Tab-separated table of C-alpha atoms in Angstrom:
chain	number	residue	atom	x	y	z
A	248	UNK	CA	-0.345	-0.048	-0.085
A	249	UNK	CA	3.097	2.607	0.957
A	250	UNK	CA	4.528	1.798	-2.450
A	251	UNK	CA	1.485	2.486	-4.034
A	252	UNK	CA	0.894	5.739	-2.363
A	253	UNK	CA	4.169	6.624	-3.461
A	254	UNK	CA	3.821	6.278	-6.765
A	255	UNK	CA	0.340	8.519	-6.821
A	256	UNK	CA	2.337	10.924	-4.744
A	257	UNK	CA	5.140	11.437	-7.277
A	258	UNK	CA	2.509	11.403	-10.184
A	259	UNK	CA	0.553	14.187	-8.463
A	260	UNK	CA	3.884	15.919	-7.625
A	261	UNK	CA	4.695	15.906	-11.450
A	262	UNK	CA	1.145	17.030	-12.567
A	263	UNK	CA	1.426	20.386	-10.258
A	264	UNK	CA	4.704	21.039	-11.022
A	265	UNK	CA	3.698	21.168	-14.813
A	266	UNK	CA	0.334	23.170	-13.927
A	267	UNK	CA	1.948	25.970	-12.159
A	268	UNK	CA	4.726	26.197	-14.746
A	269	UNK	CA	4.975	29.414	-16.602
A	270	UNK	CA	5.081	27.644	-19.825
A	271	UNK	CA	4.686	24.054	-19.383
A	272	UNK	CA	5.438	21.569	-22.456
A	273	UNK	CA	4.039	18.419	-21.277
A	274	UNK	CA	2.832	14.909	-22.298
A	275	UNK	CA	0.009	12.902	-20.758
A	276	UNK	CA	-0.098	8.930	-22.622
A	277	UNK	CA	-2.505	5.901	-21.374
A	278	UNK	CA	-2.441	2.650	-23.004
A	279	UNK	CA	-4.936	-0.038	-22.302
A	280	UNK	CA	-4.970	-3.241	-24.243
A	281	UNK	CA	-7.137	-6.286	-24.252
A	282	UNK	CA	-7.562	-9.575	-26.133
A	283	UNK	CA	-10.966	-9.937	-26.480
A	284	UNK	CA	-11.317	-13.620	-27.459
A	285	UNK	CA	-8.791	-16.289	-28.334
A	286	UNK	CA	-10.265	-19.359	-30.705
A	287	UNK	CA	-8.031	-22.716	-31.192
A	288	UNK	CA	-9.166	-23.204	-34.903
A	289	UNK	CA	-7.303	-26.557	-34.813
A	290	UNK	CA	-9.349	-28.228	-31.905
A	291	UNK	CA	-12.472	-25.848	-32.240
A	292	UNK	CA	-12.031	-24.706	-28.817
A	293	UNK	CA	-12.649	-21.199	-27.520
A	294	UNK	CA	-9.815	-20.639	-24.650
A	295	UNK	CA	-10.843	-17.203	-23.811
A	296	UNK	CA	-14.587	-15.498	-24.615
A	297	UNK	CA	-15.469	-12.244	-25.125
A	298	UNK	CA	-13.678	-9.861	-21.835
A	299	UNK	CA	-11.393	-6.932	-21.544
A	300	UNK	CA	-8.449	-7.106	-19.406
A	301	UNK	CA	-6.727	-10.161	-20.722
A	302	UNK	CA	-3.181	-8.547	-21.260
A	303	UNK	CA	-2.712	-5.712	-17.850
A	304	UNK	CA	0.907	-6.285	-18.234
A	305	UNK	CA	0.878	-3.841	-21.074
A	306	UNK	CA	-1.470	-0.929	-19.761
A	307	UNK	CA	0.655	1.989	-19.406
A	308	UNK	CA	0.176	5.744	-17.877
A	309	UNK	CA	3.215	8.124	-18.498
A	310	UNK	CA	3.816	11.786	-17.878
A	311	UNK	CA	6.718	14.226	-18.894
A	312	UNK	CA	7.762	17.635	-18.589
A	313	UNK	CA	10.347	19.354	-20.619
A	314	UNK	CA	11.886	22.759	-20.605
A	315	UNK	CA	14.576	24.299	-22.539
A	316	UNK	CA	17.106	22.703	-20.262
A	317	UNK	CA	15.727	20.108	-17.906
A	318	UNK	CA	12.567	17.424	-17.898
A	319	UNK	CA	11.550	14.568	-16.076
A	320	UNK	CA	9.521	11.541	-17.225
A	321	UNK	CA	7.456	9.128	-15.270
A	322	UNK	CA	5.542	5.906	-16.690
A	323	UNK	CA	3.575	3.696	-14.468
A	324	UNK	CA	2.413	-0.117	-15.476
A	325	UNK	CA	-1.061	-0.746	-14.261
A	326	UNK	CA	-3.042	-3.801	-13.636
A	327	UNK	CA	-6.752	-3.846	-14.745
A	328	UNK	CA	-7.314	-6.770	-12.260
A	329	UNK	CA	-9.154	-4.420	-9.685
A	330	UNK	CA	-10.486	-5.953	-6.964
A	331	UNK	CA	-12.176	-4.230	-3.627
A	332	UNK	CA	-9.157	-2.958	-2.281
A	333	UNK	CA	-7.701	-1.666	-5.510
A	334	UNK	CA	-4.992	-2.978	-8.288
A	335	UNK	CA	-1.486	-2.771	-8.577
A	336	UNK	CA	0.993	-0.004	-9.610
A	337	UNK	CA	4.110	-0.425	-10.338
A	338	UNK	CA	6.953	1.721	-11.846
A	339	UNK	CA	8.023	1.554	-15.458
A	340	UNK	CA	10.444	4.045	-16.502
A	341	UNK	CA	11.408	7.183	-14.854
A	342	UNK	CA	14.194	9.847	-15.450
A	343	UNK	CA	14.934	13.266	-15.566
A	344	UNK	CA	17.579	15.417	-17.738
A	345	UNK	CA	19.494	18.365	-17.862
A	346	UNK	CA	21.652	19.938	-20.348
A	347	UNK	CA	24.420	22.439	-19.886
A	348	UNK	CA	25.338	23.572	-23.701
A	349	UNK	CA	26.184	20.447	-25.741
A	350	UNK	CA	26.231	18.368	-22.496
A	351	UNK	CA	23.100	16.416	-21.824
A	352	UNK	CA	23.126	14.535	-18.331
A	353	UNK	CA	20.234	11.685	-17.810
A	354	UNK	CA	19.497	9.390	-14.634
A	355	UNK	CA	16.837	7.103	-13.780
A	356	UNK	CA	15.326	4.256	-15.568
A	357	UNK	CA	14.803	4.153	-19.354
A	358	UNK	CA	16.060	3.178	-22.752
A	359	UNK	CA	18.624	4.577	-24.401
A	360	UNK	CA	18.801	4.140	-28.200
A	361	UNK	CA	19.730	5.751	-31.298
A	362	UNK	CA	19.118	4.113	-34.663
A	363	UNK	CA	15.419	4.291	-36.233
A	364	UNK	CA	13.383	1.131	-35.977
A	365	UNK	CA	10.998	1.856	-38.638
A	366	UNK	CA	7.827	2.070	-36.922
A	367	UNK	CA	5.903	4.694	-38.586
A	368	UNK	CA	3.068	2.900	-39.317
A	369	UNK	CA	3.437	0.714	-35.883
A	370	UNK	CA	0.484	3.025	-34.518
A	371	UNK	CA	0.044	1.217	-30.694
A	372	UNK	CA	-0.059	-2.416	-31.857
A	373	UNK	CA	3.000	-3.437	-29.820
A	374	UNK	CA	3.880	-7.154	-30.513
A	375	UNK	CA	6.643	-7.936	-33.461
A	376	UNK	CA	6.245	-4.018	-33.942
A	377	UNK	CA	8.035	-3.582	-30.814
A	378	UNK	CA	10.839	-5.859	-31.187
A	379	UNK	CA	14.123	-4.029	-31.103
A	380	UNK	CA	17.489	-4.396	-33.066
A	381	UNK	CA	19.383	-7.063	-31.235
A	382	UNK	CA	20.072	-10.856	-31.790
A	383	UNK	CA	17.228	-12.930	-31.622
A	384	UNK	CA	16.019	-15.843	-29.281
A	385	UNK	CA	12.858	-18.152	-28.827
A	386	UNK	CA	10.168	-17.163	-26.613
A	387	UNK	CA	6.923	-19.307	-26.172
A	388	UNK	CA	4.770	-16.572	-24.794
A	389	UNK	CA	5.897	-13.416	-27.292
A	390	UNK	CA	4.094	-12.779	-30.673
A	391	UNK	CA	5.910	-14.809	-33.112
A	392	UNK	CA	7.719	-16.638	-30.582
A	393	UNK	CA	10.650	-14.299	-30.763
A	394	UNK	CA	12.408	-11.797	-28.223
A	395	UNK	CA	15.605	-10.104	-28.565
A	396	UNK	CA	18.789	-9.242	-26.444
A	397	UNK	CA	19.091	-5.821	-27.569
A	398	UNK	CA	22.209	-4.004	-29.738
A	399	UNK	CA	20.804	-0.716	-29.837
A	400	UNK	CA	20.289	0.319	-25.880
A	401	UNK	CA	22.997	1.405	-23.806
A	402	UNK	CA	20.951	1.773	-20.706
A	403	UNK	CA	19.869	-1.894	-20.514
A	404	UNK	CA	20.034	-2.257	-16.844
A	405	UNK	CA	17.415	-1.059	-14.109
A	406	UNK	CA	19.118	2.055	-12.564
A	407	UNK	CA	21.189	3.866	-14.812
A	408	UNK	CA	22.846	7.329	-15.705
A	409	UNK	CA	24.309	8.785	-18.798
A	410	UNK	CA	25.944	11.504	-20.628
A	411	UNK	CA	25.312	12.744	-24.286
A	412	UNK	CA	27.952	15.368	-25.915
A	413	UNK	CA	27.067	16.711	-29.126
A	414	UNK	CA	29.733	18.230	-31.419
A	415	UNK	CA	28.132	19.598	-34.980
A	416	UNK	CA	26.986	16.167	-36.416
A	417	UNK	CA	29.023	13.961	-33.996
A	418	UNK	CA	27.134	12.733	-30.970
A	419	UNK	CA	29.288	10.844	-28.319
A	420	UNK	CA	27.488	8.667	-25.305
A	421	UNK	CA	28.646	6.860	-21.978
A	422	UNK	CA	26.072	5.276	-19.718
A	423	UNK	CA	26.671	3.061	-16.423
A	424	UNK	CA	23.968	1.583	-14.524
A	425	UNK	CA	22.836	-2.102	-12.880
A	426	UNK	CA	19.837	-3.910	-11.423
A	427	UNK	CA	18.217	-3.343	-8.309
A	428	UNK	CA	18.130	-7.311	-7.422
A	429	UNK	CA	19.841	-7.836	-4.284
A	430	UNK	CA	21.210	-4.071	-4.237
A	431	UNK	CA	23.898	-4.455	-6.996
A	432	UNK	CA	23.540	-0.984	-8.458
A	433	UNK	CA	25.033	0.200	-4.798
A	434	UNK	CA	28.340	-1.436	-5.268
A	435	UNK	CA	29.574	-3.063	-8.850
A	436	UNK	CA	32.502	-2.805	-10.922
A	437	UNK	CA	31.751	-0.018	-13.728
A	438	UNK	CA	34.325	-1.703	-15.840
A	439	UNK	CA	31.983	-4.330	-16.119
A	440	UNK	CA	28.817	-2.569	-16.761
A	441	UNK	CA	28.848	0.335	-19.082
A	442	UNK	CA	27.958	1.674	-22.286
A	443	UNK	CA	29.561	3.599	-25.121
A	444	UNK	CA	27.939	5.186	-28.685
A	445	UNK	CA	29.590	7.322	-31.375
A	446	UNK	CA	26.944	8.364	-33.918
A	447	UNK	CA	27.803	10.778	-37.318
A	448	UNK	CA	25.007	12.168	-39.313
A	449	UNK	CA	25.844	13.393	-42.879
A	450	UNK	CA	22.363	15.597	-43.702
A	451	UNK	CA	20.490	13.415	-46.921
A	452	UNK	CA	23.021	11.199	-46.974
A	453	UNK	CA	23.533	8.699	-43.863
A	454	UNK	CA	22.814	8.756	-40.041
A	455	UNK	CA	25.116	6.081	-38.702
A	456	UNK	CA	25.988	4.512	-35.200
A	457	UNK	CA	27.851	2.065	-33.031
A	458	UNK	CA	27.073	1.195	-29.771
A	459	UNK	CA	29.071	-1.257	-27.376
A	460	UNK	CA	27.664	-2.356	-23.961
A	461	UNK	CA	29.392	-4.331	-21.425
A	462	UNK	CA	26.853	-5.981	-19.434
A	463	UNK	CA	28.647	-8.334	-17.000
A	464	UNK	CA	31.881	-9.561	-16.847
A	465	UNK	CA	33.187	-10.578	-20.482
A	466	UNK	CA	29.506	-10.164	-21.804
A	467	UNK	CA	28.891	-7.679	-24.620
A	468	UNK	CA	26.348	-6.381	-26.813
A	469	UNK	CA	27.069	-4.786	-29.731
A	470	UNK	CA	25.426	-2.828	-32.599
A	471	UNK	CA	26.096	-1.238	-35.740
A	472	UNK	CA	23.553	0.365	-38.098
A	473	UNK	CA	23.150	2.914	-40.906
A	474	UNK	CA	20.358	4.577	-41.798
A	475	UNK	CA	20.474	5.754	-45.446
A	476	UNK	CA	18.379	9.588	-45.827
A	477	UNK	CA	19.609	9.700	-49.747
A	478	UNK	CA	15.882	8.650	-51.271
A	479	UNK	CA	13.320	10.520	-50.470
A	480	UNK	CA	10.053	8.266	-49.100
A	481	UNK	CA	12.294	5.806	-48.585
A	482	UNK	CA	13.597	4.719	-44.827
A	483	UNK	CA	16.230	1.994	-44.940
A	484	UNK	CA	18.216	1.053	-41.848
A	485	UNK	CA	20.928	-1.949	-42.246
A	486	UNK	CA	23.402	-2.982	-39.673
A	487	UNK	CA	24.827	-5.758	-37.255
A	488	UNK	CA	24.193	-6.697	-33.885
A	489	UNK	CA	26.182	-8.810	-31.463
A	490	UNK	CA	26.062	-10.482	-28.055
A	491	UNK	CA	29.533	-12.010	-27.407
A	492	UNK	CA	30.240	-14.275	-23.768
A	493	UNK	CA	34.001	-14.588	-24.141
A	494	UNK	CA	33.239	-17.161	-21.017
A	495	UNK	CA	30.996	-19.406	-22.767
A	496	UNK	CA	31.381	-19.276	-26.899
A	497	UNK	CA	27.882	-21.278	-27.291
A	498	UNK	CA	26.278	-18.597	-25.501
A	499	UNK	CA	27.657	-16.072	-28.593
A	500	UNK	CA	25.299	-14.729	-31.130
A	501	UNK	CA	25.309	-12.745	-34.578
A	502	UNK	CA	22.634	-11.181	-36.244
A	503	UNK	CA	22.427	-9.254	-39.738
A	504	UNK	CA	19.356	-6.805	-39.683
A	505	UNK	CA	17.561	-4.655	-42.165
A	506	UNK	CA	14.341	-2.685	-42.092
A	507	UNK	CA	12.921	-0.167	-44.506
A	508	UNK	CA	9.883	1.515	-45.208
A	509	UNK	CA	8.791	3.124	-48.427
A	510	UNK	CA	5.597	5.712	-48.777
A	511	UNK	CA	3.868	6.287	-51.883
A	512	UNK	CA	1.039	8.768	-50.990
A	513	UNK	CA	-1.475	7.165	-48.789
A	514	UNK	CA	0.258	3.666	-49.362
A	515	UNK	CA	3.194	2.363	-47.118
A	516	UNK	CA	4.976	-0.663	-47.157
A	517	UNK	CA	7.467	-1.867	-44.148
A	518	UNK	CA	9.471	-4.648	-43.926
A	519	UNK	CA	11.731	-5.846	-40.878
A	520	UNK	CA	14.518	-8.986	-41.385
A	521	UNK	CA	16.701	-10.719	-38.995
A	522	UNK	CA	18.736	-13.638	-39.454
A	523	UNK	CA	20.593	-14.661	-36.201
A	524	UNK	CA	23.344	-17.358	-35.965
A	525	UNK	CA	24.684	-18.835	-33.221
A	526	UNK	CA	26.375	-21.992	-32.169
A	527	UNK	CA	24.229	-24.998	-34.677
A	528	UNK	CA	21.503	-22.258	-34.082
A	529	UNK	CA	19.700	-20.457	-36.805
A	530	UNK	CA	16.847	-17.853	-36.656
A	531	UNK	CA	15.513	-16.429	-39.579
A	532	UNK	CA	12.762	-13.527	-39.131
A	533	UNK	CA	10.567	-11.824	-41.908
A	534	UNK	CA	8.068	-9.111	-41.525
A	535	UNK	CA	5.929	-6.957	-43.844
A	536	UNK	CA	3.341	-4.688	-43.391
A	537	UNK	CA	1.345	-2.720	-45.900
A	538	UNK	CA	-0.976	-0.105	-44.775
A	539	UNK	CA	-3.383	2.467	-46.384
A	540	UNK	CA	-4.773	5.486	-44.759
A	541	UNK	CA	-8.199	5.894	-46.360
A	542	UNK	CA	-8.661	9.351	-44.187
A	543	UNK	CA	-7.623	11.038	-41.080
A	544	UNK	CA	-9.883	8.421	-39.408
A	545	UNK	CA	-9.709	5.020	-40.890
A	546	UNK	CA	-6.257	2.889	-41.833
A	547	UNK	CA	-6.369	-0.394	-42.435
A	548	UNK	CA	-3.494	-2.741	-42.630
A	549	UNK	CA	-1.877	-6.288	-42.992
A	550	UNK	CA	0.866	-7.783	-41.035
A	551	UNK	CA	2.684	-11.002	-42.321
A	552	UNK	CA	5.456	-12.599	-40.041
A	553	UNK	CA	7.809	-15.542	-40.339
A	554	UNK	CA	9.945	-16.849	-38.419
A	555	UNK	CA	12.032	-20.257	-38.747
A	556	UNK	CA	13.892	-22.085	-35.826
A	557	UNK	CA	16.564	-24.849	-37.013
A	558	UNK	CA	20.035	-25.574	-36.266
A	559	UNK	CA	21.229	-28.937	-34.015
A	560	UNK	CA	21.383	-27.057	-30.926
A	561	UNK	CA	17.908	-25.617	-31.009
A	562	UNK	CA	15.937	-27.695	-29.045
A	563	UNK	CA	13.331	-30.048	-30.876
A	564	UNK	CA	10.159	-28.386	-29.596
A	565	UNK	CA	11.391	-25.102	-31.106
A	566	UNK	CA	12.210	-26.259	-34.293
A	567	UNK	CA	10.031	-25.209	-37.002
A	568	UNK	CA	7.919	-22.452	-38.279
A	569	UNK	CA	5.679	-19.617	-36.665
A	570	UNK	CA	3.816	-17.714	-39.315
A	571	UNK	CA	1.868	-14.604	-37.866
A	572	UNK	CA	-1.046	-13.264	-39.942
A	573	UNK	CA	-2.643	-10.141	-38.500
A	574	UNK	CA	-5.144	-7.922	-40.474
A	575	UNK	CA	-5.988	-4.798	-38.357
A	576	UNK	CA	-7.515	-1.466	-38.453
A	577	UNK	CA	-6.417	1.831	-36.717
A	578	UNK	CA	-9.185	4.362	-35.870
A	579	UNK	CA	-8.359	7.876	-35.096
A	580	UNK	CA	-10.102	9.862	-33.144
A	581	UNK	CA	-7.670	13.097	-33.280
A	582	UNK	CA	-4.109	12.996	-33.239
A	583	UNK	CA	-2.556	10.833	-30.636
A	584	UNK	CA	-5.748	9.512	-30.093
A	585	UNK	CA	-6.390	5.707	-31.692
A	586	UNK	CA	-8.255	2.438	-31.274
A	587	UNK	CA	-6.035	-0.591	-32.732
A	588	UNK	CA	-7.960	-3.836	-33.806
A	589	UNK	CA	-6.578	-6.859	-35.317
A	590	UNK	CA	-7.528	-10.492	-35.898
A	591	UNK	CA	-4.660	-12.168	-35.576
A	592	UNK	CA	-3.434	-15.619	-36.593
A	593	UNK	CA	-0.862	-17.415	-35.201
A	594	UNK	CA	0.064	-20.877	-37.065
A	595	UNK	CA	2.573	-22.793	-35.621
A	596	UNK	CA	4.216	-25.917	-37.907
A	597	UNK	CA	7.141	-27.496	-35.394
A	598	UNK	CA	9.372	-30.091	-37.192
A	599	UNK	CA	8.181	-32.839	-34.319
A	600	UNK	CA	4.391	-32.419	-33.091
A	601	UNK	CA	1.192	-31.443	-34.382
A	602	UNK	CA	0.441	-27.859	-36.203
A	603	UNK	CA	-1.867	-25.461	-34.641
A	604	UNK	CA	-3.472	-22.385	-36.067
A	605	UNK	CA	-4.675	-19.890	-32.902
A	606	UNK	CA	-6.922	-16.762	-33.672
A	607	UNK	CA	-7.584	-13.924	-31.079
A	608	UNK	CA	-8.310	-10.449	-31.384
A	609	UNK	CA	-5.886	-7.905	-29.653
A	610	UNK	CA	-7.097	-4.384	-28.969
A	611	UNK	CA	-5.090	-1.384	-27.828
A	612	UNK	CA	-6.858	1.843	-26.846
A	613	UNK	CA	-4.546	5.160	-26.408
A	614	UNK	CA	-4.710	8.334	-25.411
A	615	UNK	CA	-1.430	10.457	-26.159
A	616	UNK	CA	-1.342	14.529	-26.080
């Protein structure tokens, strides 16, 4: 109860600060999602009937304030399983930042990324649209059965600090941090937990960056990406992601990545591709999305994503193919206020065992100012 009160008090304090500021510049964001039903097409079973509140782990409310040289952000993750004593609220992200000329300092808990993830048409669907740059791993509970160990995030911990210095077209960043478990962040070897990035932009040509994170003794995460800027209407990002375990090379993985988007008037096509190679492990991920903006209110879309898991060191139960087909629609009340709904088919074809087809209907309600 005390933790919940502290979170609410912090949010009210931030709201009060913005209300009484001379020139407030703030954002509010509320995201509520649900899976309205789940139907097993293979067996003909309705495993979840019509309802709301099935995916509470993605419900968030956030508020931020920014001025010329300072700002703050607070995001709370909210459970929609509310009983007579209330629901559960936990801190998701929080941080503050200050600028001193070309130097920016940030402290708290947040994700410090740089490369464009090519998600212009993602709206608030989440899932595979939220897949970050990095080496892929199998995840039974994730959309497409795939998750990622990031390569472009130089603050992958829970309590962090970073400095960014801009000199003309060059940006240099340094970070450090650790997790909160067992109070690890209070006493740790900075040489084993730090991040660094160099980014350079040539106007209308390329925006490139290289990131390096030491995430534990002899555990390294590496990313290098280039965003080509030469063709109008085209976004093209290509790069490399790596996870290197110097103590046990069996855990090391490398990935080649390519993402692109091309827009012609109201039609946009996006593709995300990742090939991750490990010790006798191979994951190939390909996604393509089509969207067409009919008017300011209605935007239909279609996503098709395929993930293939293979290799002698890939568990037998994981080897095979997972196909996600997701026709959807976005309804926009005004800028920042959307409802995303989709009919999702997940078709699993394992090398051993039976195939399955699951149909469900994720819906996301979001208001963002």
